[in-house]
Amino acid sequence: MVEPRTHWLARPRTIRWIWIAFAGVLLLTLIPSLFIEQHEHFGLEGSFGFYAWFGLVTCAAMVVGAKVLGMFLKRPDDYYDD
Amino acid sequence: MTSLSPGLLLLFGAALLPLLPARPRDGVLLGLPLLTLAAVWAVPDGDALRVAFLGLELVPVRGTGVGRLFATVFALMAFTGALYALRQARLVEQVAAQVYAGGAIGVTFAGDLVTLFVFWELMALGSTLVIWSANTPQAYRASLRYLMVHLFGGVVLMAGIAGHFVETGSVAFTAMQPDSPARWLILVGFLINTGAPPLSSWVPDAYPEASPSGAVFLSAFTTKTAVFALLVGFPGATVLVWVGLWMIFYGIVYALLENDMRRILAYSIVNQVGFMVCGIGIGTAMALNGAAAHAFAHIIYKALLLMSAGAVLHMTGRRKCSELGGLYQSMPLTTLCGIVGALAISSFPFTSGFVSKSMIVQSTVDEHLATIWFLLIAASAGVFLHAGIKFPWFVFFQKDSGLRPPDPPWNMRAAMVLFAFLCIALGIFPQPLYALLPFPVEYEPYTATHLVAQFQLLLFSGLAFFTLLSLMRRTETISLDFDWFYRRFAKEPLLKFTLRGSNSRERFVAAARRRVDGVIARLFRTHGPHGMLADNWPTGSMVLWVAVLLALMLLVSYL
């Protein structure tokens, strides 16, 4: 049983449901791509679910890129303190 | 018809504030921005005031559509900020914030570069005082670094204006191109205030050191006034496209690395202003409309985000993501307002960001700028990543920090609700905003393809965020930036220079003093109490000398 003090949003059961719902919504956004032709201006964005995969890939690239830059740029937050 | 600049209302009104007792002061604080808003709309189109000054043709008040748009949102911001700060901020901050807003509104009505410069510098002073009034040693030092950057920017701008006047014989504030050193200096002076590279770090360095309400005021005026200046002064200057893109990705990467919640939002100011600068560089009617609309929408949702962060700071005294989390349980309203702001900054459909930013993106399609289009789409996903999810997730959700603070006092809640309402209202009914834009709008944001595209882009970015969460574990760190050069690299030499400089100055002053002391000592010897020339001669000796003279004359007459 879940502790009664835990907020309903923080329960593992709820979180599992949120993930399932999120996956459902993601699939839902892909469905219109089967019917709607995105205006093709620059070639690539005519591909299936362009915005979905492009968002996913570029975000992953930005997170990893930031991580790598962070190795060089990060300093303890009292770095500038006298 | 002549009229004075509406900004003066706030400037002179602010001077009255300290003289008033608390109750009426609240009324004046909230009433002044509303009065100013009315004054903004009372200024007719065209030159409303002309002054000849030192051989210059000044136009201190010129009514334009784009100026009115910016002045409107500045006045709205001054009102809501004053409401947010009403009970919590120190008096000096409230006064400084009104001066700051007055300066910003003054710029939007400037018809010449000299007027623009005067209000520009008033803003620098007002904003420095706003940072200063957080009353901590960190804020004091940050405010001085901030002031140095802005005074430097002011000098560059003034040099440019002077050169431009020499070349053209005019100080009129109209569209220019960066085609001479003088106009480059003007452009650089404007860009420094937008947070452009390499000096971008003044934004995340200074703003997060202000008080909870101070940061709200700061987020609105300086960078957006600079956007206004670029929009009027340098539309279509291609260099701005690349400066803007740099700012966009700089903001995303640094915000992803950041731990301080308000510094995340400060980086995202640079990111969002980057979109506007990029749009101004593209320079078509669609792009300029987009930049102006995005500035309007941005001021509202960024203030909302900083108000929710300020509420957390005010109630918990903590600002690091690593020390926050789980606040949704006891601060539901703040959480909700934070999420609305986060969705708006991410251009989520049915929020203000959706109807404004998409015009900038659309302009790249119209102009067949493929590379820029791909970069802007990636950047739109990145905004959701670094501000849209990261900010609310790490502040309000993530782990349970055990903190259970209630929502903030009524005036802070009211200010947040007002701006959250505007974020959604502008998203659903964009027409009033579109009507204010500088060019006629032929754009419909709500098409099926646009909605599908935006939902796909944002939701899959969300998927990337949550699957890569382990790569974004918070660390108690800051990230090195250009300010390293003046805060660390040049610190020892500058300290040495200061010490040596003040030593040699002291020696010089001492030598000068010795010289003056010598003169005084000599005068003292001759004219002092014992000096020969200052002696009192007794009457007796005078009589004696007269007798001697008479005797001499007698002697001479006998000879």
mmCIF file of N, CA and C in Angstrom, chain B residues 303-345:
data_model
loop_
_atom_site.group_PDB
_atom_site.id
_atom_site.type_symbol
_atom_site.label_atom_id
_atom_site.label_comp_id
_atom_site.label_asym_id
_atom_site.label_seq_id
_atom_site.Cartn_x
_atom_site.Cartn_y
_atom_site.Cartn_z
ATOM 1 N N ALA B 303 8.187 37.695 -17.510
ATOM 2 C CA ALA B 303 7.884 38.267 -16.198
ATOM 3 C C ALA B 303 7.114 37.257 -15.361
ATOM 4 N N LEU B 304 6.187 36.550 -15.992
ATOM 5 C CA LEU B 304 5.411 35.539 -15.264
ATOM 6 C C LEU B 304 6.330 34.447 -14.714
ATOM 7 N N LEU B 305 7.256 33.974 -15.545
ATOM 8 C CA LEU B 305 8.190 32.941 -15.094
ATOM 9 C C LEU B 305 9.033 33.449 -13.926
ATOM 10 N N LEU B 306 9.518 34.686 -14.046
ATOM 11 C CA LEU B 306 10.359 35.213 -12.971
ATOM 12 C C LEU B 306 9.536 35.531 -11.725
ATOM 13 N N MET B 307 8.237 35.841 -11.914
ATOM 14 C CA MET B 307 7.388 36.042 -10.741
ATOM 15 C C MET B 307 7.197 34.730 -9.998
ATOM 16 N N SER B 308 7.015 33.632 -10.752
ATOM 17 C CA SER B 308 6.835 32.344 -10.062
ATOM 18 C C SER B 308 8.147 31.933 -9.392
ATOM 19 N N ALA B 309 9.275 32.173 -10.057
ATOM 20 C CA ALA B 309 10.567 31.872 -9.423
ATOM 21 C C ALA B 309 10.779 32.784 -8.219
ATOM 22 N N GLY B 310 10.381 34.052 -8.357
ATOM 23 C CA GLY B 310 10.520 35.001 -7.249
ATOM 24 C C GLY B 310 9.651 34.600 -6.068
ATOM 25 N N ALA B 311 8.461 34.062 -6.361
ATOM 26 C CA ALA B 311 7.578 33.608 -5.283
ATOM 27 C C ALA B 311 8.251 32.471 -4.510
ATOM 28 N N VAL B 312 8.891 31.561 -5.251
ATOM 29 C CA VAL B 312 9.593 30.450 -4.602
ATOM 30 C C VAL B 312 10.742 30.995 -3.740
ATOM 31 N N LEU B 313 11.506 31.922 -4.309
ATOM 32 C CA LEU B 313 12.632 32.501 -3.566
ATOM 33 C C LEU B 313 12.138 33.239 -2.329
ATOM 34 N N HIS B 314 11.046 33.995 -2.492
ATOM 35 C CA HIS B 314 10.498 34.773 -1.381
ATOM 36 C C HIS B 314 10.022 33.856 -0.255
ATOM 37 N N MET B 315 9.412 32.735 -0.623
ATOM 38 C CA MET B 315 8.826 31.860 0.391
ATOM 39 C C MET B 315 9.836 30.873 0.981
ATOM 40 N N THR B 316 10.864 30.505 0.213
ATOM 41 C CA THR B 316 11.802 29.488 0.715
ATOM 42 C C THR B 316 13.196 30.042 0.991
ATOM 43 N N GLY B 317 13.532 31.182 0.361
ATOM 44 C CA GLY B 317 14.884 31.709 0.505
ATOM 45 C C GLY B 317 15.911 30.905 -0.273
ATOM 46 N N ARG B 318 15.460 29.955 -1.093
ATOM 47 C CA ARG B 318 16.414 29.132 -1.858
ATOM 48 C C ARG B 318 16.296 29.423 -3.338
ATOM 49 N N ARG B 319 17.406 29.280 -4.047
ATOM 50 C CA ARG B 319 17.393 29.587 -5.472
ATOM 51 C C ARG B 319 18.019 28.501 -6.327
ATOM 52 N N LYS B 320 18.639 27.483 -5.693
ATOM 53 C CA LYS B 320 19.278 26.438 -6.488
ATOM 54 C C LYS B 320 18.312 25.288 -6.730
ATOM 55 N N CYS B 321 18.278 24.829 -7.988
ATOM 56 C CA CYS B 321 17.418 23.683 -8.317
ATOM 57 C C CYS B 321 17.747 22.483 -7.437
ATOM 58 N N SER B 322 19.044 22.315 -7.115
ATOM 59 C CA SER B 322 19.435 21.155 -6.337
ATOM 60 C C SER B 322 18.863 21.197 -4.920
ATOM 61 N N GLU B 323 18.390 22.376 -4.475
ATOM 62 C CA GLU B 323 17.810 22.467 -3.132
ATOM 63 C C GLU B 323 16.292 22.604 -3.177
ATOM 64 N N LEU B 324 15.731 22.582 -4.391
ATOM 65 C CA LEU B 324 14.281 22.763 -4.522
ATOM 66 C C LEU B 324 13.658 21.460 -5.022
ATOM 67 N N GLY B 325 12.344 21.503 -5.274
ATOM 68 C CA GLY B 325 11.643 20.326 -5.777
ATOM 69 C C GLY B 325 10.422 20.026 -4.924
ATOM 70 N N GLY B 326 9.416 19.442 -5.583
ATOM 71 C CA GLY B 326 8.216 19.024 -4.852
ATOM 72 C C GLY B 326 7.336 20.145 -4.359
ATOM 73 N N LEU B 327 7.564 21.372 -4.846
ATOM 74 C CA LEU B 327 6.812 22.512 -4.310
ATOM 75 C C LEU B 327 5.361 22.543 -4.803
ATOM 76 N N TYR B 328 5.045 21.751 -5.830
ATOM 77 C CA TYR B 328 3.668 21.761 -6.347
ATOM 78 C C TYR B 328 2.678 21.386 -5.250
ATOM 79 N N GLN B 329 3.153 20.646 -4.237
ATOM 80 C CA GLN B 329 2.243 20.165 -3.207
ATOM 81 C C GLN B 329 1.687 21.291 -2.353
ATOM 82 N N SER B 330 2.522 22.315 -2.089
ATOM 83 C CA SER B 330 2.038 23.374 -1.202
ATOM 84 C C SER B 330 1.913 24.719 -1.909
ATOM 85 N N MET B 331 2.434 24.845 -3.137
ATOM 86 C CA MET B 331 2.307 26.100 -3.883
ATOM 87 C C MET B 331 1.594 25.841 -5.209
ATOM 88 N N PRO B 332 0.357 25.375 -5.180
ATOM 89 C CA PRO B 332 -0.287 24.986 -6.448
ATOM 90 C C PRO B 332 -0.450 26.151 -7.419
ATOM 91 N N LEU B 333 -0.802 27.331 -6.909
ATOM 92 C CA LEU B 333 -1.046 28.455 -7.822
ATOM 93 C C LEU B 333 0.255 28.899 -8.487
ATOM 94 N N THR B 334 1.334 28.989 -7.689
ATOM 95 C CA THR B 334 2.629 29.372 -8.242
ATOM 96 C C THR B 334 3.073 28.357 -9.286
ATOM 97 N N THR B 335 2.857 27.066 -8.989
ATOM 98 C CA THR B 335 3.216 26.011 -9.934
ATOM 99 C C THR B 335 2.446 26.185 -11.246
ATOM 100 N N LEU B 336 1.142 26.403 -11.105
ATOM 101 C CA LEU B 336 0.300 26.541 -12.294
ATOM 102 C C LEU B 336 0.751 27.741 -13.137
ATOM 103 N N CYS B 337 1.002 28.886 -12.470
ATOM 104 C CA CYS B 337 1.431 30.077 -13.204
ATOM 105 C C CYS B 337 2.797 29.849 -13.848
ATOM 106 N N GLY B 338 3.686 29.172 -13.131
ATOM 107 C CA GLY B 338 4.992 28.850 -13.697
ATOM 108 C C GLY B 338 4.850 27.994 -14.943
ATOM 109 N N ILE B 339 3.920 27.035 -14.890
ATOM 110 C CA ILE B 339 3.727 26.146 -16.045
ATOM 111 C C ILE B 339 3.145 26.927 -17.228
ATOM 112 N N VAL B 340 2.196 27.825 -16.953
ATOM 113 C CA VAL B 340 1.625 28.624 -18.049
ATOM 114 C C VAL B 340 2.738 29.442 -18.723
ATOM 115 N N GLY B 341 3.586 30.074 -17.901
ATOM 116 C CA GLY B 341 4.703 30.839 -18.461
ATOM 117 C C GLY B 341 5.638 29.947 -19.259
ATOM 118 N N ALA B 342 5.891 28.750 -18.735
ATOM 119 C CA ALA B 342 6.800 27.822 -19.404
ATOM 120 C C ALA B 342 6.226 27.362 -20.741
ATOM 121 N N LEU B 343 4.898 27.135 -20.778
ATOM 122 C CA LEU B 343 4.282 26.731 -22.047
ATOM 123 C C LEU B 343 4.326 27.886 -23.044
ATOM 124 N N ALA B 344 4.102 29.107 -22.542
ATOM 125 C CA ALA B 344 4.091 30.254 -23.454
ATOM 126 C C ALA B 344 5.477 30.474 -24.057
ATOM 127 N N ILE B 345 6.524 30.361 -23.229
ATOM 128 C CA ILE B 345 7.872 30.586 -23.767
ATOM 129 C C ILE B 345 8.200 29.495 -24.785
#
